[in-house]
Amino acid sequence: MPVPGIDSSGRSTLLAMFPTQLYLDSLATECAVIAELASSDTLDLAVAHCDGQSVGEVVRHLGDVHRWCAEIVQPGQIVGPEPEQVPDDELRSWFEEGATLLGAALASVEPGQPCWTFDLPPGEAWFWMRRQAFETLIHRVDVETACGKSWPVAHNLAVEGIREVVDFLYPRQIALERTGVLSGTVLLAATDCEERLSIGAAGRSTATISGTAEDLLKMLWGRPHGAILGEGDELLLAELEATALVP
């Protein structure tokens, strides 16, 4: 299935606008927050939106993903390292080491450099810069929620996260037959930056969800969020809520 925003050659039509530094800076910031929260007092806390995993398990997962991606982003690489077994008392330093490895790997490649990306377009390194920025951000939200903390998400970063759901993650969910196509188009209206993005079937806008970009991003990922306003076709809004938009 074609992915919106990607042409048939696999070259991204968004690459010229790609905010490389925004993603690299976000990745470093989110990793620092997670490392700070990953203490002996918090590792056993339950993370409600990760299938009952604990903070320690989420941090281990993310550390493994970071090491895997640091390999995958290299040209011609399609197999990353196996997950590691790390004792609790080494988890924080191990996680920080993996974050450093990933940051260095992503900073060393050009955004348009070819690499493996789930065997789908774009097949370029910028995909992993964005994907890892938001993989890490969403799990930071998970960890901080479990720990009773909260840090804001900048609206320009949140908009890019919404864009990732709209132009890649949701179409991929459909292509993998994990979810169906919405019966209409829902307009996502960010109230703090006047950004407007649509998700669902093209050509039929019948509902609108308004909220800050951060709250819209968290809503799309099924995470706790602040107030949002749904207007229009109530059945379509309920359909969106029940749809697995992301993995």
Tab-separated table of C-alpha atoms in Angstrom:
chain	number	residue	atom	x	y	z
A	1	MET	CA	0.000	0.000	0.000
A	2	PRO	CA	1.447	3.429	-0.891
A	3	VAL	CA	2.309	5.569	2.097
A	4	PRO	CA	1.042	9.184	1.867
A	5	GLY	CA	3.891	11.693	1.471
A	6	ILE	CA	6.196	9.131	-0.161
A	7	ASP	CA	6.562	8.982	-3.936
A	8	SER	CA	6.787	5.718	-5.882
A	9	SER	CA	10.600	5.808	-6.028
A	10	GLY	CA	10.770	5.783	-2.242
A	11	ARG	CA	12.243	9.286	-2.047
A	12	SER	CA	10.500	11.338	0.604
A	13	THR	CA	8.604	14.386	-0.588
A	14	LEU	CA	8.970	15.718	2.964
A	15	LEU	CA	12.761	15.472	3.112
A	16	ALA	CA	13.383	19.121	2.213
A	17	MET	CA	11.359	20.148	5.277
A	18	PHE	CA	12.847	17.521	7.549
A	19	PRO	CA	13.673	18.967	11.031
A	20	THR	CA	16.767	16.853	11.737
A	21	GLN	CA	18.000	18.795	14.725
A	22	LEU	CA	14.547	18.912	16.316
A	23	TYR	CA	14.444	15.105	16.397
A	24	LEU	CA	18.025	14.631	17.562
A	25	ASP	CA	17.575	17.212	20.329
A	26	SER	CA	14.285	15.648	21.397
A	27	LEU	CA	15.834	12.177	21.518
A	28	ALA	CA	18.645	13.405	23.782
A	29	THR	CA	16.232	15.270	26.061
A	30	GLU	CA	13.759	12.408	26.417
A	31	CYS	CA	16.538	9.902	27.120
A	32	ALA	CA	17.889	12.153	29.870
A	33	VAL	CA	14.447	12.363	31.490
A	34	ILE	CA	13.925	8.582	31.331
A	35	ALA	CA	17.374	7.943	32.808
A	36	GLU	CA	16.617	10.333	35.649
A	37	LEU	CA	13.346	8.520	36.399
A	38	ALA	CA	14.831	5.013	36.183
A	39	SER	CA	15.850	4.566	39.811
A	40	SER	CA	15.690	1.643	42.202
A	41	ASP	CA	12.508	3.177	43.668
A	42	THR	CA	10.628	3.273	40.353
A	43	LEU	CA	11.657	0.196	38.330
A	44	ASP	CA	8.826	-1.986	39.676
A	45	LEU	CA	6.077	0.588	39.092
A	46	ALA	CA	3.409	-0.551	36.615
A	47	VAL	CA	3.102	1.266	33.292
A	48	ALA	CA	-0.612	1.272	32.560
A	49	HIS	CA	-0.447	1.682	28.776
A	50	CYS	CA	2.266	-0.888	28.012
A	51	ASP	CA	0.437	-4.164	28.588
A	52	GLY	CA	1.147	-4.065	32.305
A	53	GLN	CA	4.922	-3.783	31.939
A	54	SER	CA	6.946	-2.149	34.688
A	55	VAL	CA	9.089	0.962	34.361
A	56	GLY	CA	12.167	-1.259	34.369
A	57	GLU	CA	10.784	-3.401	31.529
A	58	VAL	CA	9.934	-0.338	29.436
A	59	VAL	CA	13.435	1.077	29.961
A	60	ARG	CA	14.988	-2.263	28.976
A	61	HIS	CA	12.807	-2.434	25.862
A	62	LEU	CA	13.748	1.083	24.849
A	63	GLY	CA	17.449	0.457	25.479
A	64	ASP	CA	17.308	-2.622	23.244
A	65	VAL	CA	15.459	-0.669	20.543
A	66	HIS	CA	18.074	2.102	20.653
A	67	ARG	CA	20.938	-0.362	20.176
A	68	TRP	CA	19.036	-2.153	17.402
A	69	CYS	CA	18.343	1.089	15.553
A	70	ALA	CA	21.950	2.275	15.885
A	71	GLU	CA	22.825	-0.761	13.746
A	72	ILE	CA	19.842	-0.691	11.376
A	73	VAL	CA	20.408	2.911	10.300
A	74	GLN	CA	23.717	1.921	8.721
A	75	PRO	CA	23.640	1.229	4.936
A	76	GLY	CA	22.960	-2.396	4.055
A	77	GLN	CA	22.232	-3.415	7.654
A	78	ILE	CA	18.998	-5.352	8.191
A	79	VAL	CA	19.724	-7.281	11.395
A	80	GLY	CA	20.401	-5.631	14.749
A	81	PRO	CA	21.772	-7.035	18.010
A	82	GLU	CA	19.761	-9.382	20.222
A	83	PRO	CA	18.154	-8.009	23.430
A	84	GLU	CA	20.466	-7.935	26.439
A	85	GLN	CA	19.936	-9.126	30.008
A	86	VAL	CA	20.787	-6.238	32.329
A	87	PRO	CA	20.577	-6.308	36.146
A	88	ASP	CA	18.625	-3.524	37.826
A	89	ASP	CA	21.673	-1.888	39.376
A	90	GLU	CA	23.239	-1.423	35.917
A	91	LEU	CA	20.080	-0.465	34.047
A	92	ARG	CA	20.434	3.306	34.152
A	93	SER	CA	24.044	3.390	32.923
A	94	TRP	CA	23.253	0.742	30.287
A	95	PHE	CA	20.293	2.775	29.035
A	96	GLU	CA	22.379	5.959	28.888
A	97	GLU	CA	25.082	4.124	26.946
A	98	GLY	CA	22.523	2.925	24.377
A	99	ALA	CA	21.064	6.415	24.045
A	100	THR	CA	24.547	7.781	23.355
A	101	LEU	CA	25.184	5.078	20.745
A	102	LEU	CA	21.923	5.848	18.963
A	103	GLY	CA	22.410	9.610	19.066
A	104	ALA	CA	25.883	9.268	17.586
A	105	ALA	CA	24.693	6.846	14.892
A	106	LEU	CA	21.842	9.089	13.789
A	107	ALA	CA	24.001	12.208	13.830
A	108	SER	CA	26.608	10.496	11.638
A	109	VAL	CA	24.292	9.801	8.693
A	110	GLU	CA	22.618	12.108	6.198
A	111	PRO	CA	18.791	12.169	6.431
A	112	GLY	CA	18.494	10.961	2.835
A	113	GLN	CA	20.971	8.098	3.191
A	114	PRO	CA	19.416	4.746	2.148
A	115	CYS	CA	18.707	2.220	4.884
A	116	TRP	CA	16.198	-0.469	5.794
A	117	THR	CA	12.822	0.809	7.036
A	118	PHE	CA	10.398	-2.085	7.588
A	119	ASP	CA	10.771	-3.018	3.903
A	120	LEU	CA	8.611	0.005	3.054
A	121	PRO	CA	9.295	3.498	1.675
A	122	PRO	CA	10.959	5.845	2.466
A	123	GLY	CA	14.025	3.608	2.916
A	124	GLU	CA	16.013	6.569	4.210
A	125	ALA	CA	17.736	7.394	7.479
A	126	TRP	CA	15.457	10.318	8.340
A	127	PHE	CA	12.710	7.770	8.994
A	128	TRP	CA	14.632	6.390	11.981
A	129	MET	CA	15.474	9.866	13.271
A	130	ARG	CA	11.771	10.629	13.477
A	131	ARG	CA	10.709	7.135	14.565
A	132	GLN	CA	13.196	6.972	17.439
A	133	ALA	CA	12.395	10.497	18.577
A	134	PHE	CA	8.749	9.521	19.003
A	135	GLU	CA	9.336	5.968	20.206
A	136	THR	CA	11.351	7.549	23.004
A	137	LEU	CA	8.965	10.436	23.635
A	138	ILE	CA	5.916	8.176	23.979
A	139	HIS	CA	7.747	5.855	26.361
A	140	ARG	CA	8.938	8.882	28.331
A	141	VAL	CA	5.252	9.743	28.750
A	142	ASP	CA	4.621	6.162	29.904
A	143	VAL	CA	7.438	6.218	32.442
A	144	GLU	CA	6.673	9.668	33.799
A	145	THR	CA	2.981	8.824	34.174
A	146	ALA	CA	3.890	5.722	36.181
A	147	CYS	CA	6.156	7.874	38.354
A	148	GLY	CA	3.544	10.596	38.863
A	149	LYS	CA	5.523	13.184	36.897
A	150	SER	CA	4.745	15.302	33.847
A	151	TRP	CA	6.813	17.300	31.356
A	152	PRO	CA	5.321	19.219	28.425
A	153	VAL	CA	5.823	18.388	24.753
A	154	ALA	CA	6.679	21.375	22.546
A	155	HIS	CA	3.885	22.033	20.058
A	156	ASN	CA	6.181	21.919	17.004
A	157	LEU	CA	7.476	18.511	18.085
A	158	ALA	CA	3.972	17.231	18.841
A	159	VAL	CA	2.790	18.295	15.374
A	160	GLU	CA	5.573	16.235	13.798
A	161	GLY	CA	4.458	13.288	15.920
A	162	ILE	CA	0.878	13.680	14.680
A	163	ARG	CA	2.221	13.837	11.134
A	164	GLU	CA	4.071	10.536	11.649
A	165	VAL	CA	0.849	8.820	12.722
A	166	VAL	CA	-1.061	10.276	9.771
A	167	ASP	CA	1.481	9.708	6.999
A	168	PHE	CA	3.104	6.434	8.059
A	169	LEU	CA	1.994	4.581	11.185
A	170	TYR	CA	-1.742	4.462	10.486
A	171	PRO	CA	-1.299	3.585	6.765
A	172	ARG	CA	1.132	0.837	7.834
A	173	GLN	CA	-1.411	-0.519	10.316
A	174	ILE	CA	-3.889	-0.760	7.426
A	175	ALA	CA	-1.326	-2.329	5.079
A	176	LEU	CA	-0.539	-4.993	7.706
A	177	GLU	CA	-4.277	-5.615	8.183
A	178	ARG	CA	-4.047	-4.715	11.842
A	179	THR	CA	-6.901	-2.233	11.488
A	180	GLY	CA	-9.428	-0.998	8.947
A	181	VAL	CA	-9.890	2.222	7.023
A	182	LEU	CA	-11.986	4.836	8.772
A	183	SER	CA	-15.327	5.469	7.089
A	184	GLY	CA	-14.658	9.208	6.948
A	185	THR	CA	-12.004	11.843	7.508
A	186	VAL	CA	-11.358	13.310	10.951
A	187	LEU	CA	-9.756	16.751	11.027
A	188	LEU	CA	-7.166	17.098	13.800
A	189	ALA	CA	-7.083	20.762	14.778
A	190	ALA	CA	-4.231	21.885	17.053
A	191	THR	CA	-5.450	24.862	19.042
A	192	ASP	CA	-2.010	26.040	20.170
A	193	CYS	CA	-0.374	26.367	16.746
A	194	GLU	CA	-3.226	26.422	14.198
A	195	GLU	CA	-1.987	23.209	12.557
A	196	ARG	CA	-4.602	21.163	10.697
A	197	LEU	CA	-4.029	17.527	9.691
A	198	SER	CA	-6.534	14.908	8.537
A	199	ILE	CA	-6.737	11.182	9.148
A	200	GLY	CA	-9.040	8.642	7.505
A	201	ALA	CA	-10.787	8.211	4.162
A	202	ALA	CA	-9.984	10.990	1.700
A	203	GLY	CA	-12.603	13.430	0.499
A	204	ARG	CA	-15.138	13.212	3.312
A	205	SER	CA	-14.475	15.382	6.353
A	206	THR	CA	-17.297	14.750	8.794
A	207	ALA	CA	-15.739	15.207	12.226
A	208	THR	CA	-13.188	17.407	13.965
A	209	ILE	CA	-11.126	16.871	17.105
A	210	SER	CA	-9.615	19.999	18.642
A	211	GLY	CA	-6.984	20.274	21.362
A	212	THR	CA	-3.381	21.188	21.902
A	213	ALA	CA	-0.911	19.408	19.646
A	214	GLU	CA	0.428	17.534	22.673
A	215	ASP	CA	-3.016	16.300	23.678
A	216	LEU	CA	-3.863	15.279	20.108
A	217	LEU	CA	-0.614	13.308	19.849
A	218	LYS	CA	-1.271	11.523	23.139
A	219	MET	CA	-4.855	10.795	22.077
A	220	LEU	CA	-3.683	9.181	18.823
A	221	TRP	CA	-1.293	6.988	20.840
A	222	GLY	CA	-3.959	6.058	23.400
A	223	ARG	CA	-2.152	7.781	26.253
A	224	PRO	CA	-3.650	9.971	29.007
A	225	HIS	CA	-4.226	13.487	27.710
A	226	GLY	CA	-5.829	16.792	28.525
A	227	ALA	CA	-9.140	18.138	27.283
A	228	ILE	CA	-10.012	17.646	23.628
A	229	LEU	CA	-13.227	18.535	21.823
A	230	GLY	CA	-14.867	16.201	19.321
A	231	GLU	CA	-17.429	17.698	16.946
A	232	GLY	CA	-19.417	16.289	14.038
A	233	ASP	CA	-20.253	12.663	13.240
A	234	GLU	CA	-20.386	10.918	16.623
A	235	LEU	CA	-20.198	7.447	15.066
A	236	LEU	CA	-17.022	8.404	13.203
A	237	LEU	CA	-15.490	9.833	16.375
A	238	ALA	CA	-16.280	6.582	18.197
A	239	GLU	CA	-14.811	4.639	15.267
A	240	LEU	CA	-11.582	6.619	15.510
A	241	GLU	CA	-11.356	5.987	19.253
A	242	ALA	CA	-11.728	2.242	18.684
A	243	THR	CA	-9.212	2.082	15.791
A	244	ALA	CA	-5.642	0.852	16.371
A	245	LEU	CA	-3.914	3.809	14.709
A	246	VAL	CA	-0.440	2.886	15.931
A	247	PRO	CA	1.422	-0.383	16.724
